[in-house]
Amino acid sequence: MASIAMDMLKAASDWLTFVFDAPFARAVVFGVNIGGHLFVEGLLIVVIVFLLSQKSYKPPKRPLTKKVCQGCLAAKGLSFCIFLTFSVGLGCVVPFETKKKNLIWAFLFLLHFHVLILYLEIDELCDEWVPEPLIPKMTDEMRYEPPILESAAGSHTLINGTEVINFASANYLGLVGHGKLLEACTESLEKYGAGSCGPRGFYGTIDVHLDCEARIAKFLGTPDSILYSYGLSTMFSAIPAFCKKGDVIVADEGVHWAIQNGLQLSRSTVVYFKHNDMESLRDMLEKVTKGNKRAEKLRRYIVVEAVYQNSGQIAPLDEIIRLKENYRFRVLLDESNSMGVLGSSGRGLTEYCKVPVGKIDIITAAMGHALATEGGVCTGSARVIDHQRLSSSGYVFSASLPPYLTSAAITAIDILEENLDLIMKLKKNIGTLCRGLSDIQGLEIASDLASPIVFLRLKKSTGSLKGDLQVLEDIAQHVLKEDSVLVATSRRSTLDKCKLPVGIRLFVSAAHTEDDLMKAGESLKRVAALALNGHD
Amino acid sequence: MITIPYLTALTTYFSYGLLFVFGQFRDFFRKIVDWWLGSNLQGYAPICLGLEDFYTRRLYLRIQDCFGRPIASPPDSWVDLVERVSKDNNKTLQRTAKISRCLNLGSYNYLGFAAADEYCTPRVIESLKRFSPSTCSTRVDGGTTTLHNELEEVVANFVGKPAAIVFGMGYVTNSAVLPALIGKGGLIISDSLNHNSIVNGARGSGATVRVFQHNMPDHLEKVLREQIAEGQPRTHRPWKKIMVLVEGIYSMEGELCKLPEIVAICKKYRAYVYLDEAHSIGAIGKTGRGVCELLGVDTADVDILMGTFTKSFGSCGGYIAGSKELIQYMKYACPAHLYATSISPPAAQQIISAIRVILGEDGTSRGAQKLARIRENSNFFRSELQKMGFEVLGDNDSPVMPVMLYNPAKIPAFSRECLKNQVAVVTVAFPATPLLLARARICISASHTREDLIKALEVFSKVGDLIGIKYFPAEPDKQQQDEGRVKLE
């Protein structure tokens, strides 16, 4: 049955071909026998003319604008021309096989029709697309206004005309407003002007920059160091300079945003371990290296902070060094909150844990804390530093640190080396404050007892970061209003991936007096007792 | 578009090839020596990757003396360059006590605020005494002083937007603001020659990044149409928002952004415009308000204005200006506002004072003079260079003018020869530019006098002849032309 039908179809098609071919059987163009081509061509032209005469496609909801319609017509015309050229061209080249040829025509035709529709569609899509607003809807928590200082941010400062005790500035050594520092800055400002007007590579290197790099390296006992013009940019430039796609990084889950950003920019494989938990670190190191022969060829790093900005805890460096040597990892250490604070002469965590500084491969630090200036510094072996001078984006592509701030850094280190009692004083102050806060209601001290950041977190969370922050914010507001003590809550950016609990941060300074510390402790205790009654 | 002559392209490739081959040779022997001495890595992978490091060791170090030259003075029109010597074949450089006074054509000191200024410096020192060099705190905690608020008001007023927010570093402004503005599901369409800080910011944001050909509005439109039609990759959901990132003046090209065309296209397709005015703010426009003023674009049509204070204002830091809500949101979400120390108060004062001078609020016309001078200087220098036959990129009015060098050997040659003649210039090569397109970059300042510029032109002409970088025929002087005609008659 089927074969009969097929035969009939074949006969019919043969007959049709014969009929089509008959009038032009001997038509020859440029020496090529074109056969039934002209007929097919004519047929297609008829179809196109028919299509062109039709009204342009209109979406049901919205008519196309005038401009769009012109665009359609242009597209139609264009596609028609292309079609004609194609068909004539192909007709001359393709050998006489009607069926195949017809297939090609049909295909080409569809293609052009498709292009045409596509053009219309893109116009329509562009018309219909509605972007989200640039920023989300404003909520009350976004309208927070920070306190405005009317004088230098020393241990005591002016807010709204009243003197307050400042626990919001990481002025650990009390160098804000130090006479020698101001003198050095003034001298530098008069000599070099305010800005450096160029990146380090292009006449933005001023002799004080080189002096400062040498001074810091000498202070920390490392071969060399490199200055960055902002504390925040130090980590997120230094990490991608040494870690690329494929490298392995094991990082603490509590690292601050600059490090998180650096890890993201490096595109390395990042594994997080539990905050300050050496067991978890060991597990992660084991997991990453075990059975992974490729890992040996990759660069492997452990990224930790000396004093965690997000919790005030201190990393157990001796344990980390043991693990690092065992698993052959390199260590990147951020000493932003420990340089000038920890250790008997303020050389940071390495001195505090009695680890030779050479064991740490890369040390970074922000100078906007203990040194009371701005900028950041990275220190390590000469190779590590030289590599950054050409590969670290925040160093190469940014204007250098203003010279007066560089002079300030040099002077701050001089002051520190001459006055080691500042560190003792700070240590004592931390002790005093922690003792004063030991029996606070509803809150607990989460930070290490040697950390200059005293971190108070809620004993019982309200269940959400937002809720917690609101409670803490209320306490901070009351403490400021009623007792003139300025403390800071750990506000988080929406981009921060840190999951640690929020808290109240008190930055202790060597310039705080015993009375200041007692008053802060009393005030916090009183307000917390009122606000967190029943939270225990 | 830069069209490089065939012969030059060939010789440039040949030079780099030669450097590469010799470098590989040396590395090969180094490897043998290392193997002989025994590896000291002890199971660690090398900290610097092979090829990246290869460029530094075998190419960059050879001409290291042309970069990072230390100065012992403010980066004003003339600088005291500290001379350096190398005892180990340029691997390391030691400073000497010798100083040479050079004409500075490299610093971004567009308006001449780099050196001590009669109006600014006393105020800066006063602020220093009042507020100390640093607040040691972030803006949200205890780092906002009255000076910071004043600065934000002054900046918003100056650039013509309702509100502004400032940060302590220009680079951080871009790289920390972009992630706060746009994230996953968003699309960033970035100019192909945008600054590294924008590239890093875009990369850190998690948004999809597409690139359009440098300063080509037509291509931007094509990319926009394609992307809107296609939607997000894989899911084909519509994009949440689209942001187009452009710069006012491209620092390596000296070109002005085709802002009116780009803004028109962005409006048509409802994309947001982010304009980085790092080099243009303060330097161009009748009252120094940047590329918007120069090209007649209403600042209301640009959604986000970004700029830095390092260049024209002789300070440090950067700003974002936009609607009040945008700035309020930035203060809530931007990590640089929440985690970075606030901008140093004396630096803030320098910016406020510099803007006052530019606007004439100091009671003099110094600001207007500076603006007129930089425009005059730039156009004079550019036209003279072009007359001499140098290949100069960029547009008129732009104070940045790259002069093409092409061959790698001409980079140190140009730099060192100019230095011998007491002119300090900046040369730029790979990776800041494409491999073939090495160039010298000249930044003109309002503090340059006509004599300074004429001296620089003389030196350039001499050096240009010596090393052969006058790629175009020189335009004959009028006198010569006249003489020629007389002879013909």
Tab-separated table of N, CA and C in Angstrom, chain A residues 122-123 126-127 129 132-135 138 141-142 144 148-150 152 168-170 177 186 191-193 195-197 199-203 205-207 210-211 229-230 236 257 264 267 297-300 328-330 368 373-374 383 387 393 397-399 404 488 492-496, chain B residues 42-47 49 52-53 68-72 74-75 95 108 114 128 130 132 134-137 140-142 144-146 149 168-169 171 175 179 195-196 200 203-204 225 239-242 269-270 272 310 314 325-326 328-329 332-333 335 339 341-342 344 347 425-426 441:
chain	number	residue	atom	x	y	z
A	122	ILE	N	13.438	41.813	18.838
A	122	ILE	CA	14.410	42.527	19.679
A	122	ILE	C	13.885	43.911	20.006
A	123	ASP	N	13.332	44.556	18.973
A	123	ASP	CA	12.764	45.881	19.213
A	123	ASP	C	11.701	45.822	20.295
A	126	CYS	N	13.271	45.137	23.718
A	126	CYS	CA	13.913	46.337	24.256
A	126	CYS	C	12.859	47.294	24.778
A	127	ASP	N	11.736	47.340	24.054
A	127	ASP	CA	10.665	48.234	24.453
A	127	ASP	C	10.020	47.792	25.760
A	129	TRP	N	11.350	45.784	28.131
A	129	TRP	CA	12.210	45.547	29.284
A	129	TRP	C	12.151	46.714	30.269
A	132	GLU	N	15.028	47.162	37.085
A	132	GLU	CA	14.779	47.446	38.496
A	132	GLU	C	15.283	48.852	38.780
A	133	PRO	N	14.731	49.502	39.812
A	133	PRO	CA	15.314	50.800	40.171
A	133	PRO	C	16.773	50.628	40.600
A	134	LEU	N	17.543	51.704	40.468
A	134	LEU	CA	18.973	51.641	40.747
A	134	LEU	C	19.252	51.165	42.165
A	135	ILE	N	18.440	51.606	43.093
A	135	ILE	CA	18.628	51.198	44.485
A	135	ILE	C	17.307	50.683	45.025
A	138	MET	N	13.886	52.682	50.057
A	138	MET	CA	14.514	53.107	51.309
A	138	MET	C	13.713	52.578	52.498
A	141	GLU	N	16.139	51.613	58.439
A	141	GLU	CA	17.489	51.293	58.882
A	141	GLU	C	18.542	51.907	57.959
A	142	MET	N	18.145	52.252	56.732
A	142	MET	CA	19.098	52.860	55.814
A	142	MET	C	19.327	54.321	56.134
A	144	TYR	N	20.197	55.714	58.866
A	144	TYR	CA	21.042	55.941	60.037
A	144	TYR	C	22.013	57.095	59.792
A	148	ILE	N	28.438	63.191	64.521
A	148	ILE	CA	29.367	64.083	63.824
A	148	ILE	C	30.327	64.698	64.824
A	149	LEU	N	31.607	64.446	64.596
A	149	LEU	CA	32.635	64.926	65.516
A	149	LEU	C	33.007	66.367	65.185
A	150	GLU	N	33.184	67.159	66.232
A	150	GLU	CA	33.560	68.552	65.999
A	150	GLU	C	35.009	68.818	66.346
A	152	ALA	N	39.156	66.615	66.869
A	152	ALA	CA	39.913	65.418	66.514
A	152	ALA	C	39.348	64.203	67.251
A	168	ALA	N	35.172	54.745	69.774
A	168	ALA	CA	34.860	54.325	68.401
A	168	ALA	C	36.057	54.467	67.478
A	169	SER	N	37.151	55.044	67.958
A	169	SER	CA	38.329	55.209	67.113
A	169	SER	C	39.400	54.211	67.522
A	170	ALA	N	39.997	53.555	66.520
A	170	ALA	CA	41.031	52.562	66.796
A	170	ALA	C	42.367	53.256	67.029
A	177	GLY	N	46.371	63.477	67.561
A	177	GLY	CA	46.630	64.753	68.204
A	177	GLY	C	47.982	64.840	68.882
A	186	THR	N	52.937	68.821	59.488
A	186	THR	CA	52.996	70.213	59.048
A	186	THR	C	54.225	70.432	58.177
A	191	LYS	N	56.499	71.160	52.784
A	191	LYS	CA	57.542	70.794	51.819
A	191	LYS	C	56.971	70.153	50.557
A	192	TYR	N	56.010	69.247	50.723
A	192	TYR	CA	55.573	68.443	49.569
A	192	TYR	C	54.166	68.762	49.071
A	193	GLY	N	53.448	69.630	49.755
A	193	GLY	CA	52.052	69.825	49.381
A	193	GLY	C	51.211	68.693	49.930
A	195	GLY	N	48.835	66.394	48.211
A	195	GLY	CA	48.683	65.132	47.490
A	195	GLY	C	49.946	64.741	46.753
A	196	SER	N	49.949	63.514	46.226
A	196	SER	CA	51.134	63.063	45.501
A	196	SER	C	50.921	63.143	43.994
A	197	CYS	N	49.689	63.343	43.560
A	197	CYS	CA	49.380	63.584	42.152
A	197	CYS	C	49.886	62.543	41.178
A	199	PRO	N	50.535	57.884	40.501
A	199	PRO	CA	50.842	56.577	41.062
A	199	PRO	C	52.348	56.434	41.302
A	200	ARG	N	52.702	55.424	42.075
A	200	ARG	CA	54.104	55.271	42.452
A	200	ARG	C	55.015	55.152	41.237
A	201	GLY	N	54.534	54.533	40.184
A	201	GLY	CA	55.379	54.336	39.009
A	201	GLY	C	55.688	55.620	38.265
A	202	PHE	N	54.782	56.598	38.345
A	202	PHE	CA	54.909	57.795	37.518
A	202	PHE	C	55.080	59.046	38.372
A	203	TYR	N	56.214	59.195	38.951
A	203	TYR	CA	56.581	60.380	39.732
A	203	TYR	C	55.688	60.601	40.943
A	205	THR	N	56.316	58.601	43.511
A	205	THR	CA	57.180	58.113	44.579
A	205	THR	C	57.942	59.295	45.143
A	206	ILE	N	57.677	59.603	46.381
A	206	ILE	CA	58.389	60.710	47.018
A	206	ILE	C	59.363	60.087	48.006
A	207	ASP	N	60.476	60.730	48.247
A	207	ASP	CA	61.515	60.065	49.063
A	207	ASP	C	60.985	59.568	50.403
A	210	LEU	N	59.859	55.918	50.298
A	210	LEU	CA	60.929	54.919	50.387
A	210	LEU	C	61.441	54.835	51.820
A	211	ASP	N	61.565	55.997	52.463
A	211	ASP	CA	62.019	56.006	53.859
A	211	ASP	C	61.043	55.233	54.737
A	229	SER	N	47.962	53.044	49.470
A	229	SER	CA	47.453	54.354	49.860
A	229	SER	C	46.173	54.279	50.688
A	230	TYR	N	45.676	53.084	50.951
A	230	TYR	CA	44.471	52.974	51.774
A	230	TYR	C	44.493	51.619	52.459
A	236	PHE	N	42.884	43.531	49.550
A	236	PHE	CA	42.235	43.075	48.319
A	236	PHE	C	43.107	43.288	47.088
A	257	TRP	N	35.732	42.316	55.366
A	257	TRP	CA	35.299	42.412	53.978
A	257	TRP	C	36.449	42.560	52.985
A	264	GLN	N	37.627	36.834	46.612
A	264	GLN	CA	36.728	36.731	45.467
A	264	GLN	C	37.439	37.143	44.182
A	267	ARG	N	39.819	34.638	42.385
A	267	ARG	CA	39.180	33.517	41.677
A	267	ARG	C	39.785	32.169	42.060
A	297	LYS	N	51.199	20.980	43.320
A	297	LYS	CA	51.712	21.907	42.305
A	297	LYS	C	51.088	23.290	42.425
A	298	LEU	N	50.006	23.391	43.208
A	298	LEU	CA	49.305	24.666	43.319
A	298	LEU	C	49.859	25.465	44.487
A	299	ARG	N	49.651	26.766	44.412
A	299	ARG	CA	50.036	27.595	45.552
A	299	ARG	C	48.931	27.473	46.591
A	300	ARG	N	49.323	27.283	47.833
A	300	ARG	CA	48.342	27.046	48.890
A	300	ARG	C	48.539	28.074	50.008
A	328	ARG	N	52.425	22.243	54.386
A	328	ARG	CA	53.101	23.056	53.368
A	328	ARG	C	52.178	24.117	52.745
A	329	PHE	N	51.642	24.929	53.612
A	329	PHE	CA	50.852	26.076	53.165
A	329	PHE	C	51.642	27.338	53.465
A	330	ARG	N	51.313	28.394	52.745
A	330	ARG	CA	51.878	29.690	53.090
A	330	ARG	C	50.851	30.452	53.919
A	368	GLY	N	45.833	52.905	59.590
A	368	GLY	CA	44.817	53.821	60.123
A	368	GLY	C	44.383	53.479	61.528
A	373	THR	N	47.494	57.142	61.250
A	373	THR	CA	47.616	57.833	59.969
A	373	THR	C	46.692	57.099	58.996
A	374	GLU	N	46.971	57.131	57.705
A	374	GLU	CA	46.123	56.388	56.770
A	374	GLU	C	47.013	55.489	55.945
A	383	ARG	N	61.251	39.188	47.514
A	383	ARG	CA	60.574	38.673	46.322
A	383	ARG	C	59.077	38.968	46.360
A	387	HIS	N	57.359	41.627	43.689
A	387	HIS	CA	56.303	41.129	42.809
A	387	HIS	C	55.082	42.056	42.843
A	393	SER	N	47.199	45.459	41.921
A	393	SER	CA	46.427	46.503	41.251
A	393	SER	C	46.285	47.768	42.095
A	397	PHE	N	47.846	50.957	40.133
A	397	PHE	CA	46.854	51.800	39.471
A	397	PHE	C	46.275	52.876	40.369
A	398	SER	N	46.931	53.155	41.478
A	398	SER	CA	46.354	54.169	42.349
A	398	SER	C	47.409	55.197	42.727
A	399	ALA	N	46.954	56.409	42.948
A	399	ALA	CA	47.877	57.453	43.390
A	399	ALA	C	48.468	57.030	44.732
A	404	TYR	N	52.348	63.643	53.549
A	404	TYR	CA	52.282	64.009	54.973
A	404	TYR	C	51.820	62.832	55.831
A	488	ALA	N	30.718	51.901	69.315
A	488	ALA	CA	30.254	51.577	67.968
A	488	ALA	C	29.705	50.170	67.929
A	492	ARG	N	27.100	45.944	59.483
A	492	ARG	CA	27.581	45.126	58.373
A	492	ARG	C	27.051	45.663	57.059
A	493	SER	N	27.897	45.640	56.091
A	493	SER	CA	27.472	45.982	54.737
A	493	SER	C	26.644	44.830	54.190
A	494	THR	N	25.773	45.149	53.254
A	494	THR	CA	24.973	44.090	52.640
A	494	THR	C	25.849	43.106	51.877
A	495	LEU	N	27.092	43.532	51.569
A	495	LEU	CA	27.966	42.658	50.780
A	495	LEU	C	28.786	41.730	51.657
A	496	ASP	N	28.782	41.994	52.956
A	496	ASP	CA	29.640	41.233	53.861
A	496	ASP	C	29.086	39.822	54.027
B	42	GLN	N	61.047	23.169	49.117
B	42	GLN	CA	60.589	22.223	50.142
B	42	GLN	C	59.104	21.922	50.053
B	43	GLY	N	58.646	21.625	48.895
B	43	GLY	CA	57.255	21.197	48.770
B	43	GLY	C	56.264	22.315	48.539
B	44	TYR	N	56.731	23.549	48.474
B	44	TYR	CA	55.825	24.651	48.163
B	44	TYR	C	55.879	24.909	46.664
B	45	ALA	N	54.756	25.332	46.119
B	45	ALA	CA	54.774	25.771	44.731
B	45	ALA	C	55.411	27.156	44.703
B	46	PRO	N	56.116	27.518	43.622
B	46	PRO	CA	56.730	28.851	43.592
B	46	PRO	C	55.692	29.948	43.763
B	47	ILE	N	56.053	30.974	44.522
B	47	ILE	CA	55.042	31.977	44.889
B	47	ILE	C	54.694	32.891	43.721
B	49	LEU	N	54.211	33.172	39.598
B	49	LEU	CA	54.003	32.290	38.462
B	49	LEU	C	55.021	32.564	37.368
B	52	GLU	N	54.259	35.320	34.207
B	52	GLU	CA	54.014	36.650	34.752
B	52	GLU	C	55.320	37.219	35.299
B	53	ASP	N	56.023	36.345	35.989
B	53	ASP	CA	57.287	36.721	36.589
B	53	ASP	C	58.343	36.935	35.517
B	68	GLY	N	58.987	54.674	38.411
B	68	GLY	CA	59.099	54.856	39.851
B	68	GLY	C	60.259	55.726	40.291
B	69	ARG	N	60.585	56.709	39.480
B	69	ARG	CA	61.687	57.594	39.878
B	69	ARG	C	61.264	58.402	41.101
B	70	PRO	N	62.037	58.329	42.181
B	70	PRO	CA	61.634	59.093	43.369
B	70	PRO	C	61.896	60.585	43.208
B	71	ILE	N	61.050	61.369	43.808
B	71	ILE	CA	61.258	62.813	43.786
B	71	ILE	C	61.407	63.317	45.216
B	72	ALA	N	62.037	64.452	45.354
B	72	ALA	CA	62.263	65.002	46.693
B	72	ALA	C	61.638	66.376	46.813
B	74	PRO	N	57.570	68.649	45.939
B	74	PRO	CA	56.178	68.429	45.517
B	74	PRO	C	56.131	68.150	44.019
B	75	PRO	N	55.149	67.394	43.550
B	75	PRO	CA	55.076	67.065	42.114
B	75	PRO	C	54.559	68.237	41.290
B	95	ARG	N	69.264	54.777	45.765
B	95	ARG	CA	69.161	56.229	45.722
B	95	ARG	C	70.521	56.845	45.988
B	108	TYR	N	49.766	64.161	37.545
B	108	TYR	CA	48.403	64.590	37.221
B	108	TYR	C	48.077	65.886	37.948
B	114	ALA	N	49.336	70.922	43.372
B	114	ALA	CA	50.227	69.953	44.018
B	114	ALA	C	51.146	70.625	45.024
B	128	LEU	N	44.617	70.281	60.033
B	128	LEU	CA	45.471	69.239	60.596
B	128	LEU	C	45.549	69.408	62.102
B	130	ARG	N	43.463	70.939	64.008
B	130	ARG	CA	42.166	70.776	64.667
B	130	ARG	C	41.719	69.318	64.689
B	132	SER	N	43.701	66.484	63.465
B	132	SER	CA	44.721	65.444	63.421
B	132	SER	C	44.729	64.763	62.038
B	134	SER	N	44.369	61.719	61.069
B	134	SER	CA	43.433	60.628	60.798
B	134	SER	C	42.400	60.541	61.914
B	135	THR	N	41.242	59.972	61.578
B	135	THR	CA	40.226	59.761	62.613
B	135	THR	C	40.332	58.365	63.203
B	136	CYS	N	41.126	57.496	62.561
B	136	CYS	CA	41.294	56.112	63.014
B	136	CYS	C	39.977	55.372	63.107
B	137	SER	N	38.970	55.832	62.409
B	137	SER	CA	37.672	55.188	62.529
B	137	SER	C	36.950	55.240	61.196
B	140	VAL	N	30.938	55.380	59.606
B	140	VAL	CA	29.707	55.123	60.366
B	140	VAL	C	29.950	55.091	61.861
B	141	ASP	N	31.166	54.746	62.298
B	141	ASP	CA	31.402	54.655	63.735
B	141	ASP	C	31.707	56.033	64.320
B	142	GLY	N	32.938	56.447	64.173
B	142	GLY	CA	33.272	57.749	64.748
B	142	GLY	C	34.223	58.495	63.847
B	144	THR	N	33.218	60.472	61.165
B	144	THR	CA	32.591	61.578	60.442
B	144	THR	C	32.782	62.859	61.241
B	145	THR	N	33.548	63.769	60.682
B	145	THR	CA	33.711	65.060	61.352
B	145	THR	C	32.907	66.100	60.580
B	146	THR	N	32.826	67.279	61.133
B	146	THR	CA	32.096	68.348	60.437
B	146	THR	C	32.722	68.605	59.069
B	149	ASN	N	31.343	66.271	56.352
B	149	ASN	CA	30.020	66.662	55.862
B	149	ASN	C	30.104	67.884	54.961
B	168	GLY	N	38.313	57.601	51.010
B	168	GLY	CA	39.718	58.000	51.171
B	168	GLY	C	40.631	57.623	50.035
B	169	MET	N	40.133	56.919	49.027
B	169	MET	CA	41.001	56.508	47.929
B	169	MET	C	40.160	56.358	46.674
B	171	TYR	N	40.718	54.552	43.958
B	171	TYR	CA	40.618	53.166	43.487
B	171	TYR	C	39.501	52.429	44.237
B	175	SER	N	36.016	50.316	43.190
B	175	SER	CA	35.957	48.873	43.414
B	175	SER	C	35.036	48.508	44.576
B	179	PRO	N	30.138	46.956	43.500
B	179	PRO	CA	29.452	45.786	44.055
B	179	PRO	C	28.209	46.151	44.866
B	195	HIS	N	39.510	51.853	33.335
B	195	HIS	CA	40.581	51.716	34.321
B	195	HIS	C	40.442	50.426	35.121
B	196	ASN	N	41.570	49.960	35.611
B	196	ASN	CA	41.604	48.708	36.370
B	196	ASN	C	40.666	48.714	37.575
B	200	ASN	N	38.006	45.811	38.282
B	200	ASN	CA	37.979	45.042	39.524
B	200	ASN	C	36.646	45.188	40.243
B	203	ARG	N	34.179	43.107	38.426
B	203	ARG	CA	34.427	41.699	38.673
B	203	ARG	C	33.967	41.311	40.082
B	204	GLY	N	34.195	42.208	41.028
B	204	GLY	CA	33.828	41.912	42.408
B	204	GLY	C	32.333	41.965	42.653
B	225	ARG	N	21.259	45.928	22.651
B	225	ARG	CA	20.121	45.243	21.998
B	225	ARG	C	20.246	43.739	22.158
B	239	TRP	N	17.342	40.859	32.373
B	239	TRP	CA	18.320	41.416	33.309
B	239	TRP	C	17.603	42.248	34.364
B	240	LYS	N	18.178	42.219	35.583
B	240	LYS	CA	17.571	43.051	36.623
B	240	LYS	C	17.818	44.519	36.317
B	241	LYS	N	19.082	44.856	36.089
B	241	LYS	CA	19.381	46.210	35.631
B	241	LYS	C	20.657	46.182	34.807
B	242	ILE	N	20.805	47.199	34.005
B	242	ILE	CA	21.990	47.273	33.154
B	242	ILE	C	22.701	48.583	33.459
B	269	TYR	N	17.488	52.793	26.009
B	269	TYR	CA	17.349	51.400	26.450
B	269	TYR	C	17.238	51.270	27.976
B	270	ARG	N	17.091	52.390	28.651
B	270	ARG	CA	16.873	52.414	30.104
B	270	ARG	C	18.039	51.814	30.896
B	272	TYR	N	21.508	52.352	33.138
B	272	TYR	CA	22.049	53.391	34.007
B	272	TYR	C	23.463	53.755	33.555
B	310	THR	N	42.652	63.110	43.541
B	310	THR	CA	44.104	63.022	43.450
B	310	THR	C	44.652	63.929	42.374
B	314	GLY	N	44.794	67.976	43.853
B	314	GLY	CA	46.047	67.788	44.584
B	314	GLY	C	45.862	67.213	45.969
B	325	GLU	N	18.747	59.682	47.499
B	325	GLU	CA	18.459	58.308	47.925
B	325	GLU	C	19.652	57.405	47.638
B	326	LEU	N	20.249	57.615	46.458
B	326	LEU	CA	21.395	56.791	46.081
B	326	LEU	C	22.507	56.934	47.123
B	328	GLN	N	22.258	57.992	50.196
B	328	GLN	CA	21.824	57.432	51.474
B	328	GLN	C	21.995	55.919	51.469
B	329	TYR	N	21.679	55.303	50.334
B	329	TYR	CA	21.825	53.852	50.233
B	329	TYR	C	23.299	53.453	50.267
B	332	TYR	N	24.560	53.196	53.575
B	332	TYR	CA	24.077	52.023	54.283
B	332	TYR	C	24.803	50.759	53.826
B	333	ALA	N	25.094	50.686	52.520
B	333	ALA	CA	25.545	49.413	51.974
B	333	ALA	C	27.012	49.366	51.566
B	335	PRO	N	30.768	49.013	51.440
B	335	PRO	CA	31.763	48.564	52.412
B	335	PRO	C	32.853	49.601	52.685
B	339	TYR	N	33.716	50.114	56.449
B	339	TYR	CA	34.895	49.412	56.959
B	339	TYR	C	36.210	50.151	56.794
B	341	THR	N	38.819	53.472	57.000
B	341	THR	CA	38.990	54.717	57.744
B	341	THR	C	38.536	55.873	56.868
B	342	SER	N	37.971	56.886	57.492
B	342	SER	CA	37.453	58.006	56.713
B	342	SER	C	38.617	58.797	56.126
B	344	SER	N	41.306	61.403	55.317
B	344	SER	CA	42.098	62.212	56.244
B	344	SER	C	41.609	63.664	56.250
B	347	ALA	N	43.352	66.320	54.115
B	347	ALA	CA	43.123	66.078	52.693
B	347	ALA	C	41.749	66.590	52.291
B	425	VAL	N	59.389	62.493	31.801
B	425	VAL	CA	58.173	62.040	31.129
B	425	VAL	C	57.801	60.645	31.625
B	426	VAL	N	56.567	60.285	31.346
B	426	VAL	CA	56.068	58.964	31.718
B	426	VAL	C	55.989	58.123	30.458
B	441	ARG	N	53.340	59.282	27.868
B	441	ARG	CA	52.140	60.041	28.192
B	441	ARG	C	52.530	61.363	28.821
